[in-house]
CSV table of C-alpha atoms in Angstrom, one decimal:
chain,number,residue,atom,x,y,z
A,1377,MET,CA,-16.6,35.5,8.4
A,1378,THR,CA,-17.3,33.1,5.6
A,1379,ASP,CA,-17.8,29.5,6.5
A,1380,ARG,CA,-15.2,27.6,4.5
A,1381,ALA,CA,-16.8,24.2,4.5
A,1382,LEU,CA,-18.5,21.7,2.2
A,1383,ALA,CA,-21.6,19.8,3.1
A,1384,VAL,CA,-22.1,16.3,1.7
A,1385,VAL,CA,-25.7,16.0,0.4
A,1386,ARG,CA,-25.2,12.7,-1.3
A,1387,ALA,CA,-22.0,10.7,-0.6
A,1388,GLY,CA,-22.5,8.2,-3.5
A,1389,ALA,CA,-21.3,4.6,-3.5
A,1390,LEU,CA,-17.7,5.4,-2.5
A,1391,THR,CA,-16.3,8.9,-2.4
A,1392,THR,CA,-13.0,9.5,-0.8
A,1393,VAL,CA,-10.6,12.5,-0.2
A,1394,GLN,CA,-7.5,12.1,-2.3
A,1395,ASP,CA,-4.3,14.1,-3.0
A,1396,ARG,CA,-1.0,12.9,-4.2
A,1397,GLY,CA,-0.7,10.3,-1.4
A,1398,ARG,CA,1.9,9.5,1.1
A,1399,PRO,CA,4.9,7.8,-0.6
A,1400,GLY,CA,8.1,7.2,1.3
A,1401,HIS,CA,6.6,5.2,4.2
A,1402,ALA,CA,6.5,1.8,2.4
A,1403,HIS,CA,9.1,0.4,4.8
A,1404,LEU,CA,6.7,0.9,7.7
A,1405,GLY,CA,3.9,-0.9,5.8
A,1406,VAL,CA,2.1,2.3,4.8
A,1407,PRO,CA,0.6,2.2,1.2
A,1408,ARG,CA,1.2,5.3,-1.0
A,1409,SER,CA,-2.5,5.9,-1.6
A,1410,GLY,CA,-3.5,9.1,-3.6
A,1411,ALA,CA,-5.8,9.7,-6.5
A,1412,LEU,CA,-6.0,6.7,-8.9
A,1413,ASP,CA,-6.3,9.0,-11.9
A,1414,GLY,CA,-3.6,11.5,-11.0
A,1415,PRO,CA,-3.8,13.6,-14.2
A,1416,ALA,CA,-7.6,14.0,-13.8
A,1417,ALA,CA,-7.2,15.1,-10.1
A,1418,ALA,CA,-4.4,17.6,-11.1
A,1419,LEU,CA,-6.6,19.0,-13.9
A,1420,ALA,CA,-9.5,19.5,-11.5
A,1421,ASN,CA,-7.2,21.4,-9.1
A,1422,ARG,CA,-5.8,23.6,-11.9
A,1423,LEU,CA,-9.4,24.4,-13.1
A,1424,ALA,CA,-10.4,25.4,-9.6
A,1425,GLY,CA,-7.3,27.5,-9.1
A,1426,ASN,CA,-5.7,25.1,-6.6
A,1427,PRO,CA,-2.1,23.9,-6.3
A,1428,PRO,CA,-1.6,20.4,-7.7
A,1429,ASP,CA,-1.2,18.9,-4.3
A,1430,ALA,CA,-4.6,20.1,-3.0
A,1431,ALA,CA,-7.0,17.4,-1.8
A,1432,VAL,CA,-10.0,16.6,-4.1
A,1433,LEU,CA,-12.8,14.2,-3.9
A,1434,GLU,CA,-12.7,10.9,-5.9
A,1435,THR,CA,-16.1,9.4,-6.7
A,1436,THR,CA,-16.9,5.9,-7.8
A,1437,LEU,CA,-19.5,5.2,-10.6
A,1438,ASP,CA,-22.5,7.2,-9.2
A,1439,GLY,CA,-20.9,10.6,-8.3
A,1440,CYS,CA,-22.0,12.6,-5.3
A,1441,ALA,CA,-23.7,15.9,-4.4
A,1442,LEU,CA,-22.1,18.7,-2.5
A,1443,ARG,CA,-23.2,22.0,-1.0
A,1444,PRO,CA,-20.5,24.7,-0.3
A,1445,ARG,CA,-21.3,26.9,2.6
A,1446,SER,CA,-19.6,29.9,1.0
A,1447,THR,CA,-19.4,30.6,-2.7
A,1448,ALA,CA,-16.7,28.4,-4.3
A,1449,VAL,CA,-15.3,27.5,-7.7
A,1450,MET,CA,-15.6,23.8,-8.3
A,1451,ALA,CA,-14.4,21.6,-11.2
A,1452,VAL,CA,-15.4,18.0,-12.1
A,1453,THR,CA,-13.0,15.9,-14.2
A,1454,GLY,CA,-12.1,12.3,-14.8
A,1455,ALA,CA,-15.0,10.1,-15.9
A,1456,PRO,CA,-17.5,12.0,-18.1
A,1457,CYS,CA,-20.7,12.6,-16.2
A,1458,PRO,CA,-23.6,15.0,-16.1
A,1459,VAL,CA,-23.0,18.0,-13.7
A,1460,THR,CA,-25.8,20.2,-12.4
A,1461,VAL,CA,-26.0,23.1,-10.0
A,1462,ASP,CA,-29.4,23.3,-8.3
A,1463,GLY,CA,-30.7,21.0,-11.1
A,1464,ARG,CA,-29.5,23.2,-14.0
A,1465,PRO,CA,-26.8,21.7,-16.3
A,1466,ALA,CA,-23.3,22.9,-15.6
A,1467,ALA,CA,-20.0,22.3,-17.3
A,1468,TRP,CA,-17.9,19.1,-16.8
A,1469,GLY,CA,-14.2,19.7,-17.2
A,1470,ALA,CA,-14.4,23.4,-16.6
A,1471,PRO,CA,-14.5,25.8,-13.6
A,1472,VAL,CA,-18.1,26.1,-12.2
A,1473,ARG,CA,-19.0,28.9,-9.8
A,1474,VAL,CA,-21.3,27.5,-7.1
A,1475,ARG,CA,-23.0,30.0,-4.8
A,1476,ALA,CA,-23.1,29.5,-1.1
A,1477,GLY,CA,-26.0,27.0,-0.3
A,1478,SER,CA,-26.3,25.8,-3.9
A,1479,VAL,CA,-25.9,22.1,-4.6
A,1480,LEU,CA,-23.5,20.8,-7.2
A,1481,ASP,CA,-24.5,17.3,-8.3
A,1482,VAL,CA,-22.0,14.9,-10.0
A,1483,GLY,CA,-24.0,12.3,-11.9
A,1484,ALA,CA,-23.2,8.7,-12.8
A,1485,ALA,CA,-20.0,8.1,-14.8
A,1486,ALA,CA,-20.8,7.3,-18.4
A,1487,PRO,CA,-18.5,5.8,-19.4
A,1488,GLY,CA,-15.6,5.4,-16.9
A,1489,VAL,CA,-15.5,4.9,-13.1
A,1490,ARG,CA,-14.0,7.8,-11.1
A,1491,ALA,CA,-14.8,11.5,-11.3
A,1492,TYR,CA,-12.7,14.1,-9.4
A,1493,VAL,CA,-14.2,17.1,-7.8
A,1494,ALA,CA,-11.9,20.0,-6.8
A,1495,VAL,CA,-13.2,22.9,-4.7
A,1496,SER,CA,-11.3,26.2,-4.5
A,1497,GLY,CA,-9.1,26.2,-1.4
A,1498,GLY,CA,-9.0,22.4,-1.4
A,1499,ILE,CA,-10.4,19.9,1.0
A,1500,ALA,CA,-8.6,20.8,4.3
A,1501,VAL,CA,-9.1,17.7,6.5
A,1502,GLU,CA,-6.2,17.0,8.9
A,1503,PRO,CA,-3.2,15.4,7.0
A,1504,VAL,CA,-1.9,12.0,8.2
A,1505,LEU,CA,1.8,11.4,7.5
A,1506,GLY,CA,1.8,14.4,5.1
A,1507,SER,CA,-1.3,13.4,3.1
A,1508,ARG,CA,-5.1,13.8,3.3
A,1509,SER,CA,-5.7,10.7,1.2
A,1510,THR,CA,-8.1,8.0,2.3
A,1511,ASP,CA,-6.2,4.7,2.3
A,1512,LEU,CA,-8.8,1.9,2.1
A,1513,LEU,CA,-6.3,-0.9,2.7
A,1514,SER,CA,-4.9,0.4,6.1
A,1515,GLY,CA,-7.6,2.8,7.1
A,1516,LEU,CA,-5.4,5.9,7.2
A,1517,GLY,CA,-6.8,9.3,6.4
A,1518,PRO,CA,-10.4,10.4,6.6
A,1519,ALA,CA,-13.2,7.8,6.3
A,1520,PRO,CA,-15.1,7.6,3.0
A,1521,LEU,CA,-17.8,10.4,2.8
A,1522,THR,CA,-21.2,9.9,4.3
A,1523,ASP,CA,-24.4,11.7,3.7
A,1524,GLY,CA,-24.5,14.8,5.9
A,1525,ALA,CA,-20.8,15.0,6.6
A,1526,VAL,CA,-19.1,18.4,6.5
A,1527,LEU,CA,-15.6,18.9,5.2
A,1528,PRO,CA,-13.4,21.9,5.9
A,1529,LEU,CA,-12.1,23.9,3.0
A,1530,GLY,CA,-8.7,25.6,2.8
A,1531,ALA,CA,-8.0,29.3,2.0
A,1532,VAL,CA,-8.3,30.2,-1.6
A,1533,ARG,CA,-4.9,30.8,-3.1
A,1534,GLY,CA,-5.2,31.1,-6.8
A,1535,LEU,CA,-7.6,32.1,-9.6
A,1536,PRO,CA,-9.6,29.5,-11.5
A,1537,ALA,CA,-8.3,28.6,-15.0
A,1538,ARG,CA,-9.7,30.5,-17.9
A,1539,VAL,CA,-10.9,27.7,-20.1
A,1540,ASP,CA,-14.2,26.7,-21.6
A,1541,VAL,CA,-13.6,23.0,-21.5
A,1542,ALA,CA,-10.3,21.3,-20.9
A,1543,PRO,CA,-9.5,18.3,-23.1
A,1544,GLN,CA,-9.3,15.0,-21.3
A,1545,PRO,CA,-8.7,11.4,-22.5
A,1546,ALA,CA,-11.9,9.3,-22.8
A,1547,PRO,CA,-12.2,6.3,-20.6
A,1548,PRO,CA,-10.9,3.3,-22.5
A,1549,ASP,CA,-13.1,1.0,-24.6
A,1550,GLU,CA,-10.2,-1.5,-24.3
A,1551,LEU,CA,-7.6,-1.1,-21.5
A,1552,VAL,CA,-4.1,-1.6,-23.0
A,1553,LEU,CA,-1.5,-2.1,-20.3
A,1554,ARG,CA,2.1,-2.1,-21.4
A,1555,VAL,CA,4.1,-4.5,-19.1
A,1556,THR,CA,7.8,-5.3,-18.6
A,1557,PRO,CA,8.3,-8.9,-17.5
A,1558,GLY,CA,9.4,-9.9,-14.0
A,1559,PRO,CA,10.6,-9.8,-11.3
A,1560,ARG,CA,9.1,-13.3,-10.8
A,1561,ASP,CA,8.2,-14.4,-14.3
A,1562,ASP,CA,10.5,-17.4,-13.7
A,1563,TRP,CA,8.0,-18.7,-11.2
A,1564,PHE,CA,5.5,-19.3,-14.0
A,1565,THR,CA,5.5,-21.6,-17.0
A,1566,PRO,CA,6.8,-20.0,-20.2
A,1567,GLU,CA,3.3,-20.6,-21.5
A,1568,ALA,CA,1.9,-18.4,-18.7
A,1569,VAL,CA,3.8,-15.3,-19.9
A,1570,ARG,CA,2.5,-15.9,-23.4
A,1571,VAL,CA,-1.0,-16.3,-22.1
A,1572,LEU,CA,-0.8,-13.0,-20.2
A,1573,THR,CA,0.4,-11.0,-23.2
A,1574,SER,CA,-1.8,-12.6,-25.9
A,1575,ARG,CA,-5.1,-13.7,-24.4
A,1576,ALA,CA,-8.2,-11.6,-23.6
A,1577,TYR,CA,-8.9,-10.4,-20.1
A,1578,ARG,CA,-11.6,-8.3,-18.7
A,1579,VAL,CA,-11.9,-6.0,-15.7
A,1580,SER,CA,-13.5,-7.8,-12.8
A,1581,PRO,CA,-16.2,-6.2,-10.7
A,1582,ALA,CA,-14.1,-7.1,-7.6
A,1583,SER,CA,-11.6,-4.3,-8.6
A,1584,ASN,CA,-11.0,-1.5,-6.1
A,1585,ARG,CA,-8.5,1.1,-5.1
A,1586,ILE,CA,-6.1,-1.7,-4.0
A,1587,GLY,CA,-6.1,-3.6,-7.3
A,1588,LEU,CA,-7.6,-3.9,-10.7
A,1589,ARG,CA,-8.7,-7.5,-10.7
A,1590,THR,CA,-9.2,-9.4,-13.9
A,1591,THR,CA,-11.2,-12.3,-15.3
A,1592,GLY,CA,-9.7,-14.5,-18.0
A,1593,PRO,CA,-7.4,-17.5,-18.4
A,1594,ALA,CA,-5.5,-18.5,-15.3
A,1595,LEU,CA,-1.7,-18.2,-15.3
A,1596,GLU,CA,0.1,-21.5,-14.4
A,1597,ARG,CA,2.9,-21.5,-11.9
A,1598,ALA,CA,6.1,-23.4,-12.6
A,1599,ARG,CA,7.0,-23.4,-8.9
A,1600,PRO,CA,4.4,-24.6,-6.3
A,1601,ASP,CA,6.4,-23.4,-3.3
A,1602,GLU,CA,5.6,-20.3,-1.2
A,1603,LEU,CA,7.4,-17.0,-2.1
A,1604,PRO,CA,8.7,-15.3,1.0
A,1605,SER,CA,7.1,-11.8,1.4
A,1606,GLU,CA,8.8,-9.1,-0.7
A,1607,GLY,CA,8.3,-5.5,-1.5
A,1608,MET,CA,5.6,-4.6,-4.1
A,1609,VAL,CA,5.5,-1.6,-6.5
A,1610,LEU,CA,2.6,0.3,-8.0
A,1611,GLY,CA,1.5,-1.4,-11.2
A,1612,ALA,CA,2.8,-4.9,-10.1
A,1613,VAL,CA,0.9,-7.7,-11.8
A,1614,GLN,CA,0.5,-10.1,-8.9
A,1615,VAL,CA,-0.9,-13.6,-9.5
A,1616,PRO,CA,-2.8,-15.1,-6.5
A,1617,PRO,CA,-3.5,-18.8,-6.3
A,1618,ASP,CA,-6.5,-18.6,-8.6
A,1619,GLY,CA,-4.1,-17.6,-11.4
A,1620,ARG,CA,-6.0,-14.4,-12.4
A,1621,PRO,CA,-3.7,-11.4,-12.6
A,1622,VAL,CA,-4.3,-8.4,-10.3
A,1623,VAL,CA,-2.7,-5.0,-11.1
A,1624,PHE,CA,-1.7,-3.2,-8.0
A,1625,LEU,CA,-3.2,0.4,-7.7
A,1626,ALA,CA,-2.5,3.2,-5.2
A,1627,ASP,CA,-3.7,1.4,-2.0
A,1628,HIS,CA,-1.8,-1.8,-2.7
A,1629,PRO,CA,0.0,-3.6,0.2
A,1630,THR,CA,3.6,-2.7,0.5
A,1631,THR,CA,4.8,-6.3,0.7
A,1632,GLY,CA,3.2,-9.5,-0.6
A,1633,GLY,CA,3.8,-13.2,-0.9
A,1634,TYR,CA,2.4,-13.9,-4.4
A,1635,PRO,CA,4.7,-13.7,-7.3
A,1636,VAL,CA,4.7,-10.7,-9.6
A,1637,ILE,CA,4.8,-11.8,-13.2
A,1638,ALA,CA,5.2,-8.4,-14.8
A,1639,VAL,CA,4.9,-4.6,-14.0
A,1640,VAL,CA,2.6,-2.2,-15.8
A,1641,ARG,CA,4.1,1.2,-16.9
A,1642,PRO,CA,2.9,3.9,-14.5
A,1643,ALA,CA,1.7,6.0,-17.5
A,1644,ASP,CA,-1.0,3.4,-18.2
A,1645,LEU,CA,-2.5,3.3,-14.7
A,1646,PRO,CA,-4.7,6.4,-14.9
A,1647,ALA,CA,-6.6,4.6,-17.7
A,1648,ALA,CA,-6.9,1.6,-15.4
A,1649,ALA,CA,-8.6,3.8,-12.9
A,1650,GLN,CA,-11.3,4.6,-15.5
A,1651,ALA,CA,-11.9,1.0,-16.8
A,1652,ALA,CA,-15.3,-0.1,-15.8
A,1653,PRO,CA,-16.0,-3.8,-14.9
A,1654,GLY,CA,-16.3,-5.8,-18.1
A,1655,THR,CA,-13.9,-3.6,-20.0
A,1656,PRO,CA,-11.5,-5.8,-22.2
A,1657,VAL,CA,-7.9,-5.7,-20.9
A,1658,ARG,CA,-4.9,-6.4,-23.1
A,1659,PHE,CA,-1.4,-6.8,-21.6
A,1660,VAL,CA,1.3,-5.9,-24.1
A,1661,ALA,CA,4.9,-6.9,-23.4
A,1662,VAL,CA,7.3,-4.0,-24.0
A,1663,ARG,CA,11.1,-3.8,-23.6
A,1664,ARG,CA,12.6,-1.9,-20.7
A,1665,ARG,CA,13.7,1.6,-21.8
B,562,MET,CA,23.1,-11.8,-4.6
B,563,ARG,CA,20.6,-11.5,-7.5
B,564,VAL,CA,19.4,-8.1,-8.8
B,565,LEU,CA,16.0,-8.3,-10.5
B,566,PRO,CA,14.6,-5.4,-12.5
B,567,VAL,CA,11.1,-4.4,-11.4
B,568,GLY,CA,9.3,-2.3,-14.0
B,569,GLU,CA,11.1,0.8,-15.3
B,570,ASP,CA,12.5,2.4,-12.1
B,571,ALA,CA,12.8,-0.3,-9.4
B,572,LEU,CA,15.1,-3.1,-8.4
B,573,LEU,CA,14.5,-6.2,-6.3
B,574,VAL,CA,17.8,-7.3,-4.6
B,575,GLU,CA,17.5,-11.0,-3.6
B,576,VAL,CA,19.9,-12.5,-1.1
B,577,SER,CA,20.0,-16.0,0.5
B,578,SER,CA,19.0,-15.3,4.1
B,579,GLY,CA,17.1,-13.0,6.4
B,580,ASP,CA,20.4,-11.9,8.0
B,581,GLU,CA,21.8,-11.0,4.7
B,582,ALA,CA,18.7,-9.0,3.8
B,583,GLN,CA,19.0,-7.1,7.1
B,584,ALA,CA,22.7,-6.4,6.4
B,585,LEU,CA,22.0,-5.3,2.8
B,586,HIS,CA,19.2,-3.0,4.1
B,587,ALA,CA,21.5,-1.4,6.6
B,588,GLU,CA,24.1,-0.9,4.0
B,589,LEU,CA,21.6,0.7,1.6
B,590,LEU,CA,20.4,3.1,4.3
B,591,ARG,CA,24.0,4.0,4.9
B,592,LEU,CA,24.5,4.8,1.2
B,593,ARG,CA,21.4,6.9,1.1
B,594,ALA,CA,22.3,8.8,4.3
B,595,GLN,CA,25.8,9.7,2.8
B,596,GLY,CA,24.1,10.9,-0.4
B,597,SER,CA,25.4,8.3,-2.8
B,598,LEU,CA,22.0,6.5,-3.3
B,599,ARG,CA,19.0,8.4,-4.5
B,600,VAL,CA,15.9,6.3,-4.1
B,601,GLY,CA,12.2,6.9,-3.3
B,602,GLU,CA,11.6,3.8,-1.1
B,603,ILE,CA,13.9,1.1,0.5
B,604,VAL,CA,11.6,-1.8,1.5
B,605,PRO,CA,13.3,-4.7,3.1
B,606,ALA,CA,11.5,-8.1,3.3
B,607,ALA,CA,12.2,-11.7,4.2
B,608,ARG,CA,15.0,-12.4,1.6
B,609,THR,CA,14.9,-9.2,-0.5
B,610,VAL,CA,15.3,-5.4,-0.4
B,611,LEU,CA,13.2,-3.4,-2.9
B,612,LEU,CA,14.6,-0.1,-4.2
B,613,ASP,CA,11.8,1.9,-5.8
B,614,GLY,CA,12.0,5.3,-7.5
B,615,LEU,CA,15.4,5.0,-9.1
B,616,SER,CA,16.6,7.2,-11.9
B,617,ASP,CA,19.1,4.7,-13.4
B,618,PRO,CA,18.3,1.2,-12.1
B,619,ALA,CA,20.5,-0.5,-14.7
B,620,ARG,CA,23.6,1.3,-13.5
B,621,LEU,CA,22.8,0.7,-9.8
B,622,ALA,CA,22.2,-3.0,-10.6
B,623,ALA,CA,25.7,-3.3,-12.0
B,624,GLU,CA,27.2,-1.5,-9.0
B,625,LEU,CA,25.3,-3.7,-6.5
B,626,THR,CA,26.4,-7.0,-8.2
B,627,ALA,CA,30.0,-5.8,-8.2
B,628,ARG,CA,30.0,-4.9,-4.6
B,629,PRO,CA,30.6,-7.6,-1.9
B,630,LEU,CA,27.8,-8.0,0.6
B,631,PRO,CA,28.5,-6.0,3.7
B,632,PRO,CA,28.9,-7.7,7.0
B,633,VAL,CA,25.9,-7.8,9.4
B,634,PRO,CA,25.8,-4.3,10.8
B,635,PRO,CA,26.2,-3.4,14.5
B,636,SER,CA,23.0,-3.0,16.4
B,637,ALA,CA,21.1,0.2,16.0
B,638,PRO,CA,21.3,2.3,19.2
B,639,GLY,CA,18.5,1.7,21.7
B,640,THR,CA,16.1,-1.2,22.3
B,641,VAL,CA,12.3,-0.9,22.3
B,642,GLU,CA,10.9,-2.8,25.3
B,643,ILE,CA,7.4,-4.2,24.9
B,644,PRO,CA,5.7,-5.2,28.2
B,645,VAL,CA,3.7,-8.4,27.6
B,646,ARG,CA,1.2,-10.4,29.6
B,647,TYR,CA,1.8,-13.9,28.4
B,648,ASP,CA,-1.9,-14.9,28.4
B,649,GLY,CA,-2.6,-15.6,24.7
B,650,PRO,CA,-5.2,-18.3,23.8
B,651,ASP,CA,-2.6,-20.2,21.7
B,652,LEU,CA,0.0,-20.4,24.5
B,653,ALA,CA,-0.7,-24.1,25.1
B,654,ASP,CA,-0.5,-24.9,21.4
B,655,VAL,CA,2.8,-23.1,21.0
B,656,ALA,CA,4.2,-24.9,24.1
B,657,ALA,CA,3.2,-28.2,22.5
B,658,HIS,CA,5.0,-27.2,19.2
B,659,TRP,CA,8.0,-26.2,21.2
B,660,GLY,CA,7.9,-29.3,23.4
B,661,VAL,CA,8.0,-27.3,26.6
B,662,PRO,CA,5.6,-26.6,29.5
B,663,ALA,CA,3.4,-23.5,28.9
B,664,ARG,CA,5.1,-21.3,31.4
B,665,GLU,CA,8.4,-21.9,29.6
B,666,VAL,CA,7.1,-20.1,26.5
B,667,ALA,CA,7.2,-16.8,28.3
B,668,ARG,CA,10.7,-17.4,29.7
B,669,ILE,CA,12.1,-18.4,26.3
B,670,HIS,CA,10.3,-15.6,24.4
B,671,ALA,CA,11.2,-12.9,26.9
B,672,GLY,CA,14.8,-14.1,27.1
B,673,THR,CA,15.3,-13.6,23.3
B,674,GLY,CA,16.7,-10.4,21.7
B,675,PHE,CA,14.6,-9.6,18.7
B,676,ARG,CA,15.2,-7.4,15.7
B,677,VAL,CA,12.6,-5.9,13.2
B,678,ALA,CA,13.5,-7.7,10.0
B,679,PHE,CA,10.8,-5.8,8.0
B,680,CYS,CA,7.4,-4.3,8.2
B,681,GLY,CA,4.2,-5.0,6.2
B,682,PHE,CA,0.7,-6.4,6.5
B,683,ALA,CA,-0.5,-3.2,8.3
B,684,PRO,CA,1.1,0.1,9.2
B,685,GLY,CA,3.4,-0.4,12.2
B,686,PHE,CA,3.4,-4.2,12.0
B,687,GLY,CA,6.9,-5.5,12.3
B,688,TYR,CA,8.2,-9.0,11.5
B,689,LEU,CA,10.6,-9.7,14.3
B,690,THR,CA,13.3,-12.3,14.1
B,691,GLY,CA,15.5,-13.7,16.9
B,692,LEU,CA,14.0,-17.0,18.0
B,693,PRO,CA,16.1,-20.1,16.9
B,694,PRO,CA,14.7,-22.1,14.0
B,695,ARG,CA,13.6,-24.9,16.4
B,696,TYR,CA,10.9,-22.5,17.7
B,697,ASP,CA,9.2,-22.0,14.3
B,698,VAL,CA,5.5,-22.5,14.5
B,699,PRO,CA,2.9,-23.0,11.8
B,700,ARG,CA,0.0,-20.5,11.3
B,701,ARG,CA,-3.4,-21.5,12.8
B,702,PRO,CA,-5.2,-23.9,10.5
B,703,THR,CA,-8.2,-21.4,10.5
B,704,PRO,CA,-7.4,-17.7,10.7
B,705,ARG,CA,-9.3,-15.7,13.3
B,706,THR,CA,-11.7,-13.1,11.9
B,707,ALA,CA,-10.6,-10.6,14.6
B,708,VAL,CA,-7.3,-10.6,16.4
B,709,PRO,CA,-7.4,-7.9,19.2
B,710,ALA,CA,-5.0,-4.9,18.9
B,711,GLY,CA,-1.9,-5.5,21.1
B,712,SER,CA,-1.8,-9.2,20.5
B,713,VAL,CA,1.7,-10.7,20.6
B,714,ALA,CA,1.8,-13.5,18.1
B,715,LEU,CA,4.0,-16.1,16.4
B,716,ALA,CA,4.1,-17.5,12.8
B,717,GLY,CA,6.9,-19.3,11.1
B,718,PRO,CA,10.2,-17.7,12.3
B,719,TYR,CA,8.5,-14.4,13.2
B,720,THR,CA,7.0,-12.6,16.2
B,721,GLY,CA,4.6,-9.8,15.6
B,722,VAL,CA,2.4,-7.4,17.5
B,723,TYR,CA,-1.0,-6.5,16.0
B,724,PRO,CA,-1.1,-2.7,15.9
B,725,ARG,CA,-4.8,-2.8,15.5
B,726,SER,CA,-7.6,-5.3,15.4
B,727,SER,CA,-7.6,-7.3,12.2
B,728,PRO,CA,-8.1,-10.8,10.9
B,729,GLY,CA,-5.1,-13.0,11.4
B,730,GLY,CA,-3.8,-16.5,11.4
B,731,TRP,CA,-0.8,-16.1,13.8
B,732,GLN,CA,-0.6,-18.0,17.1
B,733,LEU,CA,-1.4,-15.6,20.0
B,734,ILE,CA,0.8,-15.9,23.0
B,735,GLY,CA,0.3,-12.6,24.8
B,736,THR,CA,-1.0,-9.1,25.0
B,737,THR,CA,0.6,-5.6,25.3
B,738,ASP,CA,-0.9,-2.2,26.1
B,739,LEU,CA,1.9,-0.5,24.2
B,740,VAL,CA,0.6,1.5,21.2
B,741,LEU,CA,2.8,0.4,18.3
B,742,TRP,CA,1.3,2.7,15.7
B,743,ASP,CA,0.0,6.2,16.2
B,744,PRO,CA,-0.1,8.4,13.1
B,745,ALA,CA,-0.3,11.5,15.3
B,746,ARG,CA,2.9,10.6,17.1
B,747,VAL,CA,6.5,11.2,15.8
B,748,PRO,CA,7.6,8.6,14.9
B,749,ALA,CA,4.2,7.0,14.1
B,750,ALA,CA,5.7,3.5,14.2
B,751,LEU,CA,7.6,2.3,17.3
B,752,LEU,CA,9.0,-0.5,15.2
B,753,SER,CA,10.9,0.1,11.9
B,754,PRO,CA,13.3,-2.2,10.1
B,755,GLY,CA,16.5,-2.7,12.1
B,756,THR,CA,14.9,-1.8,15.5
B,757,ARG,CA,16.0,-4.0,18.4
B,758,VAL,CA,13.2,-5.3,20.5
B,759,ARG,CA,12.8,-7.1,23.9
B,760,PHE,CA,9.6,-8.4,25.4
B,761,VAL,CA,9.3,-7.8,29.1
B,762,PRO,CA,6.9,-10.1,31.0
B,763,VAL,CA,4.3,-8.4,33.2
B,764,ALA,CA,2.0,-10.5,35.5
B,765,ALA,CA,-1.3,-11.3,33.9
B,766,THR,CA,-3.1,-10.3,37.1
B,767,GLU,CA,-1.7,-6.7,37.0
B,768,PRO,CA,-4.1,-4.1,35.8
B,769,ALA,CA,-3.4,-2.6,32.4
B,770,ALA,CA,-0.9,0.2,32.6
């Protein structure tokens, strides 16, 4: 019997299990969750020979170190980072064969924020409402990894991809977020919409899986009254009382009471997952298709 | 009714009251069940219903504005009964807001038929309506850092039950041992939008069930 499990040698600052999330439960107050950089997670799975909905690990800034208990194919994608196996350099963005007991180390992201680690067979923790994703807002799914934890792996179903290195977009030097205005742009001064789409913002260090927070000019409200709670979508640009826009990411609350001035195109959100604190952010108004 | 586009594939339908929002929500669920509405999420809230994951939001927006708002739907079958010990630390404050003796709070609250208007804040947390507007109460001036799971609480026009311990600013009037949210159970949430709810008083001296 092989021991299909993965030992966590170094958990890193914040490493979570992620798959494609649990959409469809927003009416119960359940966030969608799932990998913030979906294309990078899907690529890691493809490289490791997994189906696209297999669960992977999402690291934050400083990577993690993992020891499979049986020989596994692993793949690291997303933020560029040094990858080693037992201290020897290994490929990033390509399948890596890791023998039982060897340690694959995912180094610090440079640049970018989140690396994705797929393991052949996928991380096989018990699903909650159809997903293995850790939801940091509501606490659903497995807890973030800790040093010494052991994660079960699923049965290997496919062959690793035959590539040397798969091409991946570089983390953005400047994060450009295309937005369509509304639904609550009329709660702001006309000047506020101009400020949002013309002035310079930066990614705030307070950003997390719930939202990309920004620093920059405050957006002024035209209406001081309280907005009754309403449903929120992925990519909503919500403006809390401090006036600094927050872009909702996968673990966002399903309802909220601060007005949404605009919504980011979903295609631009994977780049937002890789924008490190301090990265310049530009919101660009686009017409609805 | 106002239909606001949200991004590329969602609509926010705004109506003028909570009752209208509940009626609209029931109608949208009916349309989805009969196969004439394809949508990823239907999220009711205080005065709105969000439709997310639409293939042609502009066409649906036109259809919705042309359609008269349906009447308030008949009640969903079945009522969830929530046993409550009316022993919350804010019972006296709520009684003062209502202008009644403290023991009257339990009688009025337990004598009210509630309905889950919408969910949010945490998985399984329902915003229940049913109390007349004269019983609206403000939130606590300072939120508590930890409200125990099972706390039955009031804020504005709503009653809610905390599915797990969390910070909160609602007025606590009682406690239940009923588990409102259990992801391992089917259904995970006892309360979903449209569910009828009644609170059943149990003596504070009784041991927990």
